[in-house]
CSV table of C-alpha atoms and ligand atoms in Angstrom, one decimal:
chain,number,residue,atom,x,y,z
K,1,MET,CA,-0.1,-0.1,-0.2
K,2,SER,CA,1.2,3.5,-0.9
K,3,PHE,CA,2.2,6.1,1.7
K,4,LYS,CA,-0.7,8.5,0.2
K,5,VAL,CA,-3.4,5.6,0.2
K,6,GLU,CA,-2.4,4.5,3.6
K,7,LEU,CA,-2.5,8.4,4.8
K,8,ASP,CA,-5.8,8.7,3.1
K,9,MET,CA,-7.3,6.0,5.0
K,10,ASN,CA,-6.2,7.2,8.1
K,11,ILE,CA,-7.5,10.6,7.8
K,12,LYS,CA,-11.0,8.6,6.9
K,13,ILE,CA,-10.6,6.5,9.5
K,14,ILE,CA,-10.1,9.3,12.1
K,15,LEU,CA,-13.1,11.4,10.4
K,16,THR,CA,-15.6,8.5,11.1
K,17,PHE,CA,-14.0,7.7,14.4
K,18,LEU,CA,-14.7,11.4,15.7
K,19,ILE,CA,-18.2,11.5,13.9
K,20,ALA,CA,-18.8,8.0,16.0
K,21,VAL,CA,-17.3,10.0,19.3
K,22,THR,CA,-19.7,12.9,18.5
K,23,MET,CA,-22.5,10.8,17.8
K,24,SER,CA,-22.1,8.5,21.1
K,25,GLY,CA,-20.9,11.2,23.3
K,26,CYS,CA,-17.8,8.9,24.0
K,27,ALA,CA,-14.8,11.2,24.7
K,28,SER,CA,-11.8,8.8,24.8
K,29,LEU,CA,-9.6,9.0,21.4
K,30,GLY,CA,-6.8,6.4,22.2
K,31,SER,CA,-6.2,4.4,25.1
K,32,TYR,CA,-3.4,3.6,27.7
K,33,ASN,CA,-1.3,0.6,27.2
K,34,ALA,CA,-0.2,-0.9,30.3
K,35,ALA,CA,2.3,-3.4,28.7
K,36,THR,CA,3.7,-1.0,26.2
K,37,GLY,CA,3.4,2.2,28.7
K,38,ARG,CA,2.3,4.7,25.6
K,39,GLN,CA,-1.0,5.7,24.6
K,40,GLU,CA,-2.2,4.3,21.6
K,41,LEU,CA,-4.7,4.7,18.9
K,42,ILE,CA,-6.7,1.2,18.7
K,43,PHE,CA,-10.3,1.4,17.4
K,44,ILE,CA,-11.2,-2.4,18.4
K,45,SER,CA,-12.6,-2.5,21.6
K,46,THR,CA,-11.9,-5.6,24.0
K,47,PRO,CA,-15.5,-7.3,23.5
K,48,GLN,CA,-15.2,-6.6,19.6
K,49,GLU,CA,-11.4,-8.0,19.9
K,50,VAL,CA,-13.1,-11.3,21.8
K,51,ALA,CA,-15.7,-11.6,19.1
K,52,MET,CA,-13.4,-11.6,16.5
K,53,GLY,CA,-11.3,-13.9,18.1
K,54,GLN,CA,-14.0,-16.3,18.4
K,55,THR,CA,-14.8,-16.3,14.7
K,56,VAL,CA,-10.9,-16.5,13.5
K,57,HIS,CA,-11.1,-19.4,15.6
K,58,LYS,CA,-14.0,-21.1,13.9
K,59,GLN,CA,-11.6,-20.5,10.9
K,60,ILE,CA,-8.6,-21.8,12.1
K,61,THR,CA,-10.4,-25.2,13.4
K,62,ALA,CA,-12.1,-25.1,9.9
K,63,THR,CA,-8.7,-26.3,8.9
K,64,GLU,CA,-6.7,-27.5,12.1
K,65,LYS,CA,-7.3,-30.3,14.2
K,66,LEU,CA,-7.3,-29.5,18.0
K,67,SER,CA,-5.7,-32.2,19.8
K,68,LYS,CA,-7.3,-34.8,22.1
K,69,ASP,CA,-4.2,-35.8,24.0
K,70,SER,CA,-5.3,-34.5,27.7
K,71,GLU,CA,-2.4,-34.7,29.6
K,72,LEU,CA,-0.7,-32.5,27.0
K,73,ILE,CA,-3.4,-30.0,27.1
K,74,ALA,CA,-3.5,-29.9,30.5
K,75,ARG,CA,0.0,-29.2,31.0
K,76,VAL,CA,0.0,-26.2,28.1
K,77,ASN,CA,-3.2,-24.9,30.1
K,78,ARG,CA,-1.4,-25.0,33.2
K,79,ILE,CA,1.6,-23.1,32.4
K,80,GLY,CA,-0.4,-20.9,30.1
K,81,LYS,CA,-2.4,-19.9,32.7
K,82,LYS,CA,0.4,-19.4,35.0
K,83,VAL,CA,2.3,-17.3,32.9
K,84,ALA,CA,-1.0,-15.2,31.7
K,85,SER,CA,-2.0,-14.4,35.2
K,86,ALA,CA,1.4,-12.2,35.1
K,87,SER,CA,0.4,-10.4,32.3
K,88,ASP,CA,-0.1,-6.4,32.0
K,89,ARG,CA,-3.5,-7.0,30.0
K,90,GLN,CA,-6.2,-8.9,32.5
K,91,ASP,CA,-9.5,-7.2,30.5
K,92,TYR,CA,-10.0,-10.8,28.9
K,93,GLN,CA,-9.3,-14.3,29.4
K,94,TYR,CA,-6.5,-16.2,27.7
K,95,HIS,CA,-7.3,-19.7,26.3
K,96,PHE,CA,-4.7,-22.2,25.1
K,97,TYR,CA,-5.2,-24.7,22.1
K,98,VAL,CA,-2.7,-27.2,21.0
K,99,ILE,CA,-3.1,-28.2,17.3
K,100,GLU,CA,-2.4,-32.0,16.5
K,101,LYS,CA,0.0,-31.2,13.5
K,102,ASN,CA,3.4,-32.3,12.9
K,103,GLU,CA,4.7,-28.5,12.6
K,104,ILE,CA,7.1,-26.2,14.1
K,105,ASN,CA,4.4,-23.1,14.8
K,106,ALA,CA,2.5,-21.2,17.6
K,107,TYR,CA,0.7,-18.2,17.0
K,108,THR,CA,-1.9,-15.8,18.7
K,109,VAL,CA,-5.1,-14.3,17.4
K,110,PRO,CA,-7.3,-11.3,18.5
K,111,GLY,CA,-9.2,-11.8,22.0
K,112,GLY,CA,-6.3,-14.1,23.6
K,113,GLY,CA,-6.6,-16.9,21.9
K,114,ILE,CA,-2.9,-18.8,21.9
K,115,TYR,CA,-2.3,-22.0,19.7
K,116,ILE,CA,0.6,-24.2,19.9
K,117,TYR,CA,1.3,-27.4,17.6
K,118,THR,CA,2.2,-30.6,18.9
K,119,GLY,CA,5.3,-30.5,16.3
K,120,LEU,CA,6.8,-27.8,18.5
K,121,LEU,CA,5.5,-29.1,21.7
K,122,ASN,CA,7.7,-32.6,20.8
K,123,GLU,CA,10.8,-30.3,20.5
K,124,LEU,CA,10.3,-28.2,23.7
K,125,LYS,CA,11.8,-30.0,27.0
K,126,SER,CA,10.9,-28.2,29.8
K,127,ASP,CA,8.0,-26.3,31.3
K,128,ASP,CA,10.5,-23.2,31.2
K,129,GLU,CA,10.9,-23.7,27.4
K,130,ILE,CA,7.0,-24.0,26.8
K,131,ALA,CA,6.6,-21.0,29.4
K,132,ALA,CA,8.8,-19.1,27.0
K,133,VAL,CA,6.9,-19.4,23.6
K,134,LEU,CA,3.4,-18.7,25.4
K,135,GLY,CA,5.0,-15.8,27.5
K,136,HIS,CA,6.1,-14.6,23.8
K,137,GLU,CA,2.6,-15.0,22.6
K,138,ILE,CA,0.9,-13.3,25.7
K,139,GLY,CA,3.2,-10.3,25.3
K,140,HIS,CA,2.0,-9.9,21.8
K,141,CYS,CA,-1.5,-9.9,23.3
K,142,ALA,CA,-0.8,-7.6,26.2
K,143,ALA,CA,1.0,-4.8,23.9
K,144,ARG,CA,-2.0,-5.3,21.4
K,145,HIS,CA,0.4,-6.2,18.6
K,146,THR,CA,-1.9,-8.8,17.3
K,147,VAL,CA,-5.4,-6.8,17.3
K,148,LYS,CA,-2.8,-4.0,15.7
K,149,LYS,CA,-1.8,-6.1,12.8
K,150,PHE,CA,-5.3,-7.1,12.0
K,151,GLN,CA,-6.5,-3.2,12.5
K,152,ALA,CA,-4.0,-2.8,9.9
K,153,ALA,CA,-4.6,-5.2,7.4
K,154,LEU,CA,-8.6,-5.1,7.8
K,155,GLY,CA,-9.0,-1.8,5.7
K,156,TYR,CA,-11.4,1.0,6.2
K,157,ASP,CA,-14.6,-0.4,5.5
K,158,PHE,CA,-14.1,-2.9,8.2
K,159,LEU,CA,-12.8,-0.5,10.5
K,160,SER,CA,-15.9,2.3,9.9
K,161,GLU,CA,-18.0,-0.8,11.0
K,162,ILE,CA,-15.9,-1.3,14.1
K,163,VAL,CA,-16.1,2.2,14.9
K,164,LEU,CA,-19.4,2.6,14.3
K,165,SER,CA,-20.3,-0.6,16.5
K,166,LYS,CA,-21.8,-2.6,14.0
K,167,VAL,CA,-20.5,-5.9,15.4
K,168,ASP,CA,-22.6,-8.2,13.3
K,169,GLN,CA,-21.6,-7.1,10.2
K,170,GLN,CA,-17.9,-7.0,10.9
K,171,MET,CA,-18.2,-10.7,12.1
K,172,GLN,CA,-19.6,-11.5,8.9
K,173,GLN,CA,-17.2,-9.8,6.8
K,174,LEU,CA,-14.5,-11.7,9.0
K,175,ALA,CA,-16.3,-14.8,8.2
K,176,ALA,CA,-16.7,-14.4,4.4
K,177,MET,CA,-13.0,-13.8,4.3
K,178,GLY,CA,-12.6,-17.6,4.6
K,179,SER,CA,-10.3,-19.6,6.5
K,180,GLY,CA,-7.3,-19.2,3.9
K,181,ALA,CA,-7.3,-15.5,3.9
K,182,VAL,CA,-7.7,-15.2,7.7
K,183,MET,CA,-4.9,-17.7,8.4
K,184,THR,CA,-2.5,-15.8,6.2
K,185,LEU,CA,-3.4,-12.7,8.4
K,186,VAL,CA,-2.8,-14.7,11.3
K,187,THR,CA,0.7,-16.2,10.4
K,188,SER,CA,1.8,-12.7,8.8
K,189,ALA,CA,4.9,-11.1,10.4
K,190,TYR,CA,5.2,-9.1,13.2
K,191,SER,CA,7.6,-5.8,12.7
K,192,ARG,CA,10.7,-6.1,14.6
K,193,SER,CA,10.1,-3.9,17.3
K,194,ASP,CA,7.0,-6.2,18.2
K,195,GLU,CA,8.9,-8.9,18.3
K,196,TYR,CA,11.6,-7.6,20.6
K,197,GLN,CA,8.6,-6.2,22.6
K,198,ALA,CA,7.1,-9.4,23.0
K,199,ASP,CA,10.2,-11.3,24.0
K,200,GLN,CA,10.9,-8.5,26.8
K,201,LEU,CA,7.3,-8.9,28.1
K,202,GLY,CA,7.7,-12.7,27.7
K,203,LEU,CA,10.5,-12.9,30.0
K,204,LYS,CA,9.1,-10.4,32.6
K,205,TYR,CA,5.8,-12.6,32.8
K,206,MET,CA,8.0,-15.6,33.1
K,207,ARG,CA,9.7,-14.1,35.9
K,208,ARG,CA,6.7,-13.3,37.6
K,209,ALA,CA,5.3,-16.3,37.4
K,210,GLY,CA,8.7,-18.1,38.5
K,211,TYR,CA,10.0,-19.5,35.6
K,212,ASP,CA,13.9,-20.0,34.3
K,213,LEU,CA,14.3,-17.3,31.5
K,214,ASN,CA,16.8,-19.3,30.1
K,215,GLY,CA,14.0,-21.3,29.2
K,216,MET,CA,13.6,-18.4,26.2
K,217,VAL,CA,16.9,-18.9,24.8
K,218,LYS,CA,16.8,-22.7,24.5
K,219,SER,CA,13.5,-22.3,23.1
K,220,PHE,CA,14.9,-19.9,20.4
K,221,GLU,CA,17.6,-22.4,20.0
K,222,VAL,CA,15.1,-25.0,18.8
K,223,LEU,CA,13.6,-23.1,16.4
K,224,ALA,CA,17.1,-21.5,15.0
K,225,LYS,CA,18.4,-25.5,14.7
K,226,GLU,CA,14.9,-26.3,13.1
K,227,GLY,CA,15.4,-23.2,10.7
K,228,GLY,CA,19.0,-24.6,9.6
K,229,GLY,CA,17.4,-27.5,8.1
K,230,GLY,CA,16.4,-25.9,4.7
K,231,SER,CA,12.5,-25.8,5.2
K,232,THR,CA,11.9,-22.6,7.9
K,233,PRO,CA,9.3,-23.6,10.7
K,234,LEU,CA,6.1,-21.5,10.0
K,235,ILE,CA,7.0,-20.0,13.6
K,236,LEU,CA,9.8,-18.2,12.1
K,237,ARG,CA,7.5,-16.8,9.5
K,238,THR,CA,5.0,-14.9,11.9
K,239,HIS,CA,7.9,-14.3,14.4
K,240,PRO,CA,11.2,-13.5,12.4
K,241,TYR,CA,14.7,-12.3,13.4
K,242,ILE,CA,15.5,-15.2,15.5
K,243,ALA,CA,19.7,-14.6,15.7
K,244,ASP,CA,18.9,-11.0,17.0
K,245,ARG,CA,16.5,-12.1,19.0
K,246,ILE,CA,18.6,-14.5,20.9
K,247,LYS,CA,21.3,-12.0,21.5
K,248,ALA,CA,18.9,-9.7,22.8
K,249,VAL,CA,17.0,-12.0,25.4
K,250,LYS,CA,20.6,-13.3,26.3
K,251,GLU,CA,21.8,-9.4,27.2
K,252,GLU,CA,18.4,-8.9,28.9
K,253,ILE,CA,18.8,-12.0,31.1
K,254,ALA,CA,22.3,-10.9,31.7
K,255,LYS,CA,21.0,-7.5,32.9
K,256,SER,CA,18.7,-9.0,35.1
K,257,HIS,CA,21.0,-11.0,37.3
K,258,ASN,CA,22.9,-7.5,38.0
X,1,ZN,ZN1,6.3,-13.0,18.1
């Protein structure tokens, strides 16, 4: 998308938002993000984000198979909930899903849904390593990276419906996109700065929840090793810059020991 088109779209969105604010008498433009410590212009409210997550979940489970391994599901939920309880963002519930597929993959969707594949879980040895992968995803949720990614990709019509709170139309539109398009959006890459921030938040939540921070380095080394074999694991498509991130995380851990 060209800069001009993007600029025009932002102006249109802001105008629509201002009209909606005037009509509804609601005065808050932007909201404080506890994870990033910044004011941010996110148009999608938490209830709208949760509704989006439910629609996206239907599309994911239309193509991917949820695991029936109750022991593994319980383990992922135990670790995930422990780390999530340390998250800066507590205005929705986190949900953890295990997908039965031999793929090195994990991602998050709007509304706090976090998906991890058995192919990745088979490579992660300790609870600390699983906590690191889930903590990183929780970091993306807490900093609203996922909803920001969706907001940027969905376009003007969708956002104007969001702003005007036409929830049913939004969800119909999202459902009409089909699982392929939604999966492409779910598995599109985050920016480098969002990746670093999710790592930092993940480490913070791991520390608060009592996990060994070195689990993050180990989990990244698993991904880097898998990435060395020719085919790139899907998780690296969503979460790139792994070599730089290993270095940054090691520095962050060293700092926390001082
Ligand atoms: Zn990431």
